[in-house]
mmCIF file with all atom_site columns, C-alpha atoms in Angstrom:
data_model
loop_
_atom_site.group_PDB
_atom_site.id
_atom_site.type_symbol
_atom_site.label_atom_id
_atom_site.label_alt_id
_atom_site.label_comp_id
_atom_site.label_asym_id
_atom_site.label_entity_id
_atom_site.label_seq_id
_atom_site.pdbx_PDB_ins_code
_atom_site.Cartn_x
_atom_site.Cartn_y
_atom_site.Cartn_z
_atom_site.occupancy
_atom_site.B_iso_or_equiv
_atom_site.pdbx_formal_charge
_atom_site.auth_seq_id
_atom_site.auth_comp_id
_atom_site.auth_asym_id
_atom_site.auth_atom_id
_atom_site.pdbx_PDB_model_num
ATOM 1   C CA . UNK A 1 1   ? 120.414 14.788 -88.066  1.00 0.00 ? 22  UNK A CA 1
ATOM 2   C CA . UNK A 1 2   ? 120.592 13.920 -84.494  1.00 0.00 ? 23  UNK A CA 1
ATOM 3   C CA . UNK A 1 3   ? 119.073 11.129 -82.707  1.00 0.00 ? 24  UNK A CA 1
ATOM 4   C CA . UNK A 1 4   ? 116.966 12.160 -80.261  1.00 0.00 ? 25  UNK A CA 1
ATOM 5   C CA . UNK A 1 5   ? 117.746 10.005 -76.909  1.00 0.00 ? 26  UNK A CA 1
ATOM 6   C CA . UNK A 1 6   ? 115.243 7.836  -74.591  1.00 0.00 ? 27  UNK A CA 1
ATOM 7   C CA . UNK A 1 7   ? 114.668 11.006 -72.047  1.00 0.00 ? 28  UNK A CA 1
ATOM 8   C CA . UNK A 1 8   ? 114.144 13.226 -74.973  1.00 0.00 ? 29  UNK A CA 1
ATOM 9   C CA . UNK A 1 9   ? 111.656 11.245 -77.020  1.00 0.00 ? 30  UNK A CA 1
ATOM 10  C CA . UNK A 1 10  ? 109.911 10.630 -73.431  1.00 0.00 ? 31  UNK A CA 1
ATOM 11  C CA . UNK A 1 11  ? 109.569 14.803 -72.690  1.00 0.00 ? 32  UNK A CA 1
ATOM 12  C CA . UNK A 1 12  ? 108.564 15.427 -75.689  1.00 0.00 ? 33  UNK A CA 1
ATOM 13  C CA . UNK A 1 13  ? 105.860 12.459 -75.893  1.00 0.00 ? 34  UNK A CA 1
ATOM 14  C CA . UNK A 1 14  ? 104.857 13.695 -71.695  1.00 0.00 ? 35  UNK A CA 1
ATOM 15  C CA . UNK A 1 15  ? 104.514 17.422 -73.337  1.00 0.00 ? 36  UNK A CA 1
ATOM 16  C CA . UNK A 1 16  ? 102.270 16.078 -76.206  1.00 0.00 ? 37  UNK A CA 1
ATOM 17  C CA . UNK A 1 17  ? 99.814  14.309 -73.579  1.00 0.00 ? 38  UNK A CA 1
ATOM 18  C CA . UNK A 1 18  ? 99.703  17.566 -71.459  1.00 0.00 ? 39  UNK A CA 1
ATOM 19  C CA . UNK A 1 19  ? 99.464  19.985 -74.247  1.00 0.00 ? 40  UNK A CA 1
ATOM 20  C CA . UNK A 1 20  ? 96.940  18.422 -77.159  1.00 0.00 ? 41  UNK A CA 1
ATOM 21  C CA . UNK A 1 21  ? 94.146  18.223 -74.301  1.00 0.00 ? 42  UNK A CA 1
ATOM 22  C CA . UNK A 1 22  ? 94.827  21.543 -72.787  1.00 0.00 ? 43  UNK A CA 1
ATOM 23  C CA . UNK A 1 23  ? 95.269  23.264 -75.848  1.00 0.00 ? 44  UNK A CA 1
ATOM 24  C CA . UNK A 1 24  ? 91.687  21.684 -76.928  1.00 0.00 ? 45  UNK A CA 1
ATOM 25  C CA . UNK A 1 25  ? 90.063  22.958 -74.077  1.00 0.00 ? 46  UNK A CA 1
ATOM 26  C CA . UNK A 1 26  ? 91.121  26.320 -74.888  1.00 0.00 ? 47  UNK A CA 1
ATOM 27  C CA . UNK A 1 27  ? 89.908  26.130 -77.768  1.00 0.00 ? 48  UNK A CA 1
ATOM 28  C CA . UNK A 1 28  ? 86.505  24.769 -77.084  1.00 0.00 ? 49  UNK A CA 1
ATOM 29  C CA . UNK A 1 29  ? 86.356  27.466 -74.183  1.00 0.00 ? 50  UNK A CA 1
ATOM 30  C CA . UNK A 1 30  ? 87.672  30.250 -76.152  1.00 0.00 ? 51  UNK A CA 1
ATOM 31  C CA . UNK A 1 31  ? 88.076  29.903 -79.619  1.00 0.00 ? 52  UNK A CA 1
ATOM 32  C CA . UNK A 1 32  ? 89.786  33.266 -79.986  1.00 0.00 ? 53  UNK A CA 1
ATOM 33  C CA . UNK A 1 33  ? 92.371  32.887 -77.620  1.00 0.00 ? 54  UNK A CA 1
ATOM 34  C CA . UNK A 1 34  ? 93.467  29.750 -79.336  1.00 0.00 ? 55  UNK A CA 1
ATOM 35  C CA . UNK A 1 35  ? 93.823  31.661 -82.507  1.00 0.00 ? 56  UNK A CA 1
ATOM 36  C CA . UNK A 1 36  ? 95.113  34.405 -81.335  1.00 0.00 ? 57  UNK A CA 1
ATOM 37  C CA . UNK A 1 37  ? 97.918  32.137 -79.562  1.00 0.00 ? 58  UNK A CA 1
ATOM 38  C CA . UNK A 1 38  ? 98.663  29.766 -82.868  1.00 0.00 ? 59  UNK A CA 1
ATOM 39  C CA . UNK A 1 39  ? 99.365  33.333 -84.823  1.00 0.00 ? 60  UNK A CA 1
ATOM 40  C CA . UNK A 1 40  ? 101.685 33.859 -82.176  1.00 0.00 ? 61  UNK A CA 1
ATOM 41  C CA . UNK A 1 41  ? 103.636 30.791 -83.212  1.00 0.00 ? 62  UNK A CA 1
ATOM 42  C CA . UNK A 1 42  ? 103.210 30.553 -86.388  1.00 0.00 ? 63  UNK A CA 1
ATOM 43  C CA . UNK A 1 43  ? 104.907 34.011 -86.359  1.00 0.00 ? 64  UNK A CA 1
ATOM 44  C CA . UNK A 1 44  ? 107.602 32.720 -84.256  1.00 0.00 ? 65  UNK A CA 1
ATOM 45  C CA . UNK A 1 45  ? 108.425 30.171 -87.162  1.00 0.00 ? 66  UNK A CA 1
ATOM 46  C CA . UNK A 1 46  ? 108.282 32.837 -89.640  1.00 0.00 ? 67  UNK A CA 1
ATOM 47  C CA . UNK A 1 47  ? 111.003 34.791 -87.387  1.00 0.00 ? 68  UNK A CA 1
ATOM 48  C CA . UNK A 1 48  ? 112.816 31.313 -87.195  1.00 0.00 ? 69  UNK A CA 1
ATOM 49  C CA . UNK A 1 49  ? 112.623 30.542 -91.147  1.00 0.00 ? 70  UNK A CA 1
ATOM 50  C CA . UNK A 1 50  ? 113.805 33.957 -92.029  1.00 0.00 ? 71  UNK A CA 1
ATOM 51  C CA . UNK A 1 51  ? 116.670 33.788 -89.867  1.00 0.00 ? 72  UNK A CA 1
ATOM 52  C CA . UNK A 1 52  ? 117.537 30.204 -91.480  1.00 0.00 ? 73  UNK A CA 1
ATOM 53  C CA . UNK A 1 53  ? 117.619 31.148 -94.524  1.00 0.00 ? 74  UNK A CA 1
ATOM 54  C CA . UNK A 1 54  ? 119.521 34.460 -94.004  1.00 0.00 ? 75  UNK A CA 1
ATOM 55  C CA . UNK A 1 55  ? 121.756 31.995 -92.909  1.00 0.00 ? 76  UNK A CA 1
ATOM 56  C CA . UNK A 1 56  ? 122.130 29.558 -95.820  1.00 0.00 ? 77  UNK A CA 1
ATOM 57  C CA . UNK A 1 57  ? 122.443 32.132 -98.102  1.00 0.00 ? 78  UNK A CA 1
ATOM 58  C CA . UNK A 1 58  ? 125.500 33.928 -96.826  1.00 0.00 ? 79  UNK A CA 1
ATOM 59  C CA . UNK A 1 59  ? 128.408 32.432 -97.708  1.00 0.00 ? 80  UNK A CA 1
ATOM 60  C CA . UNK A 1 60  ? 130.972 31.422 -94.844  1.00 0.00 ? 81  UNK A CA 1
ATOM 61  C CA . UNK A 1 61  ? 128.202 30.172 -92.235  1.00 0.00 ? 82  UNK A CA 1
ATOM 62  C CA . UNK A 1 62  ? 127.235 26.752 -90.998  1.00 0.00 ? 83  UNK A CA 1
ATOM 63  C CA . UNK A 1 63  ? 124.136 26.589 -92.498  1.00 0.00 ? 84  UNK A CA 1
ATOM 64  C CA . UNK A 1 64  ? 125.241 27.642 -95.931  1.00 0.00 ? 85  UNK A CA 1
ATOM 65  C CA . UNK A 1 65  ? 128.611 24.801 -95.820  1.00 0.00 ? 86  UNK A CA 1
ATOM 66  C CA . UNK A 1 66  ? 125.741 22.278 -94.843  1.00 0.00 ? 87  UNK A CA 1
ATOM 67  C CA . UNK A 1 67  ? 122.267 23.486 -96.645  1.00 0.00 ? 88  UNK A CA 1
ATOM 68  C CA . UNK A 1 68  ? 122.986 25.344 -99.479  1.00 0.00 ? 89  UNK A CA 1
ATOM 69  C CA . UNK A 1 69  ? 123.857 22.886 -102.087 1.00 0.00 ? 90  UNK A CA 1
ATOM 70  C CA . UNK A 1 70  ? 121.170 20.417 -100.666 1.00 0.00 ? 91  UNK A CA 1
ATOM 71  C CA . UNK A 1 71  ? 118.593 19.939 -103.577 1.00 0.00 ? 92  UNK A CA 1
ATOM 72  C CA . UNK A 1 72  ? 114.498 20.066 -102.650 1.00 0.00 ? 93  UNK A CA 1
ATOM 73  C CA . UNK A 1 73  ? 112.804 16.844 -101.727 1.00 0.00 ? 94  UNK A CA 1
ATOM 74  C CA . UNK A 1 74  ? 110.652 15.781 -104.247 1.00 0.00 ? 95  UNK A CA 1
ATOM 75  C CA . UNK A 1 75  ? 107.935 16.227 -102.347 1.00 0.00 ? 96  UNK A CA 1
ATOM 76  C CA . UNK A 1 76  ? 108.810 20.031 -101.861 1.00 0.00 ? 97  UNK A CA 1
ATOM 77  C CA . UNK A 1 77  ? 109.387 20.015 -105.950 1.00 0.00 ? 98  UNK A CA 1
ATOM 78  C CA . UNK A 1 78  ? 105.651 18.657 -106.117 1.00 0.00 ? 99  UNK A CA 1
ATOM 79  C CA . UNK A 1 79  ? 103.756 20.061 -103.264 1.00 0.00 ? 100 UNK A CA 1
ATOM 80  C CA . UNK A 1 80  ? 105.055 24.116 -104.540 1.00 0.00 ? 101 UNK A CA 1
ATOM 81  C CA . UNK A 1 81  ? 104.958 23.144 -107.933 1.00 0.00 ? 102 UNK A CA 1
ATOM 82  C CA . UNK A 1 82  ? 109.129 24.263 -108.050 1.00 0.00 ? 103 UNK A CA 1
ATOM 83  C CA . UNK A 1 83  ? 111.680 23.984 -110.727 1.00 0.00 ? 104 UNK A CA 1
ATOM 84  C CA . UNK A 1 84  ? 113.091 20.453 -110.927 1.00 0.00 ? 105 UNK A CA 1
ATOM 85  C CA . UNK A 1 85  ? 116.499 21.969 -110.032 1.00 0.00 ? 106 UNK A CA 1
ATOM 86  C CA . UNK A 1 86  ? 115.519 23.474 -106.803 1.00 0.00 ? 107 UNK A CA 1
ATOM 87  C CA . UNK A 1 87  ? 117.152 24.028 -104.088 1.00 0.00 ? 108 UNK A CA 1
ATOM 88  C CA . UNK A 1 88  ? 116.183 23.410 -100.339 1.00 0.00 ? 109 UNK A CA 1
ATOM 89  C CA . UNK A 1 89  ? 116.474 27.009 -99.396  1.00 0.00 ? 110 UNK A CA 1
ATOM 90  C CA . UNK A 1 90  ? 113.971 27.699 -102.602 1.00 0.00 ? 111 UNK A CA 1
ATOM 91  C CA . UNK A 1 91  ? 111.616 25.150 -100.754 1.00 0.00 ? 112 UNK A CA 1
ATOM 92  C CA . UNK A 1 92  ? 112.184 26.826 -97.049  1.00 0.00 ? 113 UNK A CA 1
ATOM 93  C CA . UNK A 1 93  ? 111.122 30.186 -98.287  1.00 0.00 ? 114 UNK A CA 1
ATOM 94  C CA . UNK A 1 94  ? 107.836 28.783 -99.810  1.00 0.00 ? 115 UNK A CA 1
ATOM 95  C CA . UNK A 1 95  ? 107.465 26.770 -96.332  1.00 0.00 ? 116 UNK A CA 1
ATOM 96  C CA . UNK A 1 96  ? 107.809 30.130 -94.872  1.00 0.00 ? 117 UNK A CA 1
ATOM 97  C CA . UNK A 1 97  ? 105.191 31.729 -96.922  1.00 0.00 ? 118 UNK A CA 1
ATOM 98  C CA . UNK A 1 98  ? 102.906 29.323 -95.903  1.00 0.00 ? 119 UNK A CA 1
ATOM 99  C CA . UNK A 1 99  ? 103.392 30.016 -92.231  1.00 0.00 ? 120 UNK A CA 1
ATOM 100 C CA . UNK A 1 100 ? 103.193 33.492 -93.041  1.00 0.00 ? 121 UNK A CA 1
ATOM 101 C CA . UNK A 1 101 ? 99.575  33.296 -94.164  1.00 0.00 ? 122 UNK A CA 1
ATOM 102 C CA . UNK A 1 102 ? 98.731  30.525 -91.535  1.00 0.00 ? 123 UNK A CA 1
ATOM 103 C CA . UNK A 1 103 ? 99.980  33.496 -89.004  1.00 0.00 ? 124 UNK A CA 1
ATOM 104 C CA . UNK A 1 104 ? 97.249  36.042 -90.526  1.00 0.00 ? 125 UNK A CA 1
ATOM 105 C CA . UNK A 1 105 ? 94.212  33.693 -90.891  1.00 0.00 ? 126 UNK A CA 1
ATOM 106 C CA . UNK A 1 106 ? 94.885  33.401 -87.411  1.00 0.00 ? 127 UNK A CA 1
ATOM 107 C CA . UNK A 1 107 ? 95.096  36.670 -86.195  1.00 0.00 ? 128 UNK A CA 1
ATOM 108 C CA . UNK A 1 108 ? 92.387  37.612 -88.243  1.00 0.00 ? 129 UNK A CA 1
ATOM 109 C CA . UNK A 1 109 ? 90.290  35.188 -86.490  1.00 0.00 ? 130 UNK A CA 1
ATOM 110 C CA . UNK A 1 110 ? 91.235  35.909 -83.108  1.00 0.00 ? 131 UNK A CA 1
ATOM 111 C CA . UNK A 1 111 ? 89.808  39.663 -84.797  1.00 0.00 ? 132 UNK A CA 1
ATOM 112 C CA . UNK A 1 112 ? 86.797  38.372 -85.659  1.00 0.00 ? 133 UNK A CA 1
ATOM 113 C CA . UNK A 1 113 ? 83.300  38.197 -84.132  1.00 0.00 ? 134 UNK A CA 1
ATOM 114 C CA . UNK A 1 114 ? 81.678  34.870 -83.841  1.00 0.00 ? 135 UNK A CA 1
ATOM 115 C CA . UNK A 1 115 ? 79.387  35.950 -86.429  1.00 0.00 ? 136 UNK A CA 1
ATOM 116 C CA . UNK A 1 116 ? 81.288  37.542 -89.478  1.00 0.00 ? 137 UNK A CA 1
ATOM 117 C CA . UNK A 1 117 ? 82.074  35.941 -92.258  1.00 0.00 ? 138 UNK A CA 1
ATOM 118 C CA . UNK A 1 118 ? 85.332  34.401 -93.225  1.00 0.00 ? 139 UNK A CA 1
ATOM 119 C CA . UNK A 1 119 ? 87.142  36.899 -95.238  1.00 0.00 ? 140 UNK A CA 1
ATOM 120 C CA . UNK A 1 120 ? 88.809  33.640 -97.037  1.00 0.00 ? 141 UNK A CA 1
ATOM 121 C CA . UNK A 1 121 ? 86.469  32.085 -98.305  1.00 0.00 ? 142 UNK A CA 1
ATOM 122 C CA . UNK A 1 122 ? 85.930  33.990 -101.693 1.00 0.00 ? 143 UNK A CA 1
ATOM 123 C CA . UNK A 1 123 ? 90.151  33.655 -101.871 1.00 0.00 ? 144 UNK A CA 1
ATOM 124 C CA . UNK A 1 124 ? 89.631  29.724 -101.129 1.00 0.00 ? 145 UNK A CA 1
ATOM 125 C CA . UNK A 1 125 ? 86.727  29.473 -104.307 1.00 0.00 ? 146 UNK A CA 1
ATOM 126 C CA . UNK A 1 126 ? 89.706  31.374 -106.762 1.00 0.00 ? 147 UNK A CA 1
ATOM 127 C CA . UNK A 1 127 ? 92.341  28.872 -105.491 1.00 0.00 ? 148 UNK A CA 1
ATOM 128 C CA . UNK A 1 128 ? 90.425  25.692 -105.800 1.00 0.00 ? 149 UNK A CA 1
ATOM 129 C CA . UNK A 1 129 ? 89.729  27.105 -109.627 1.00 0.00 ? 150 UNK A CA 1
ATOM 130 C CA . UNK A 1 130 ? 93.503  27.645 -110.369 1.00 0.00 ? 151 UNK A CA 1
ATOM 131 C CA . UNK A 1 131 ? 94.015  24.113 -109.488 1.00 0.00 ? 152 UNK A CA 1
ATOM 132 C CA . UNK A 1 132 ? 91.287  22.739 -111.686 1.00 0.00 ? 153 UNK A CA 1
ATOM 133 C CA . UNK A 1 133 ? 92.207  24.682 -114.446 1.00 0.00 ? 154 UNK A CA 1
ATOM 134 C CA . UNK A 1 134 ? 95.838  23.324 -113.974 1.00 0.00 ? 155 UNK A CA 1
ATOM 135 C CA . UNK A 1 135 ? 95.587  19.648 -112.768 1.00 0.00 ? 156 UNK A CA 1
ATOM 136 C CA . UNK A 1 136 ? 92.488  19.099 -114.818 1.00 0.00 ? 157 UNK A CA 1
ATOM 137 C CA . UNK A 1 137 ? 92.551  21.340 -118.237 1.00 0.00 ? 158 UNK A CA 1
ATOM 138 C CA . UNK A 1 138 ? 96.199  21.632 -118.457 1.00 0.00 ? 159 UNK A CA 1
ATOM 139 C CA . UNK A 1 139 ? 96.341  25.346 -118.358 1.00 0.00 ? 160 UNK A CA 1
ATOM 140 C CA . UNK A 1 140 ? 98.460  27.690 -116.426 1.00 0.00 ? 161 UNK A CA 1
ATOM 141 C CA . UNK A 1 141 ? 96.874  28.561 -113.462 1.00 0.00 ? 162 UNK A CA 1
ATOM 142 C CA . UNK A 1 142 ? 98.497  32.144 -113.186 1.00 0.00 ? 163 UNK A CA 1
ATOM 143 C CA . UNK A 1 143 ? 99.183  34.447 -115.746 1.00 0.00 ? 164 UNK A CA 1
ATOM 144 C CA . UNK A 1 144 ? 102.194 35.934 -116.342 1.00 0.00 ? 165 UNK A CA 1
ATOM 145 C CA . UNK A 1 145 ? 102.050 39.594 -114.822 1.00 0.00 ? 166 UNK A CA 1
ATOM 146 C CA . UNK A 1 146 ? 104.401 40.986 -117.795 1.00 0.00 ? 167 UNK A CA 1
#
């Protein structure tokens, strides 16, 4: 990868310092807007990811002479739970689907009053019980849908 250069790291530190305290006052002003701008990128990396891997997986392109033999991290093999033999573009795609659903919670709470509940909440209590059931009893967390 490339180095990133003293007047690059600089920029990018200077945008950091502007942005985190404006971007907090937004929020704290008007929560909405925040979320409502977050979805916004988050569905801008969705648009980005797709495009990536469209591009790893056909043959005769950069990014599949550079990316598509590359093997998942480790940590990608853990964190999504993926076959040991995984590839990176198999651990992109579940990056992606993570962004994807980062992208609705937030426009769903840009949607929502200041009042209603949080629609993920009951979808949070069946997740946290898939994990228990495989970290701590050893079972499969999901069925097979056969």
């Amino acid at each position: 990868m490339a180095k990133a250069g003293y007047i690059t790291r600089s920029i990018v530190i200077a945008a950091q310092l502007v942005m985190t305290p404006l971007l907090m006052s937004v929020y704290l002003i008007h929560p909405k807007s925040m979320h409502r701008f977050v979805g916004y990128l988050e569905e801008t990396a969705c648009h980005t990811y797709v495009n990536v891997i469209k591009h790893i997986e056909t043959p005769g392109t950069l990014l599949h002479k550079g990316w598509a033999h590359l093997d998942a991290p480790p940590i990608a093999i853990g964190y999504y739970r993926l076959p040991s033999e995984a590839k990176w573009v198999d651990a992109l795609k579940c990056m992606m689907a993570d962004e994807t659903h980062h992208r609705d919670v937030n426009h769903t709470f840009a949607d929502m009053k200041g009042d209603d509940p949080n629609p993920f909440l009951e979808m949070h209590k069946e997740n946290a019980y898939k994990a228990w059931r495989l970290e701590v009893k050893g079972e499969p967390a999901w069925e097979d849908k056969k």
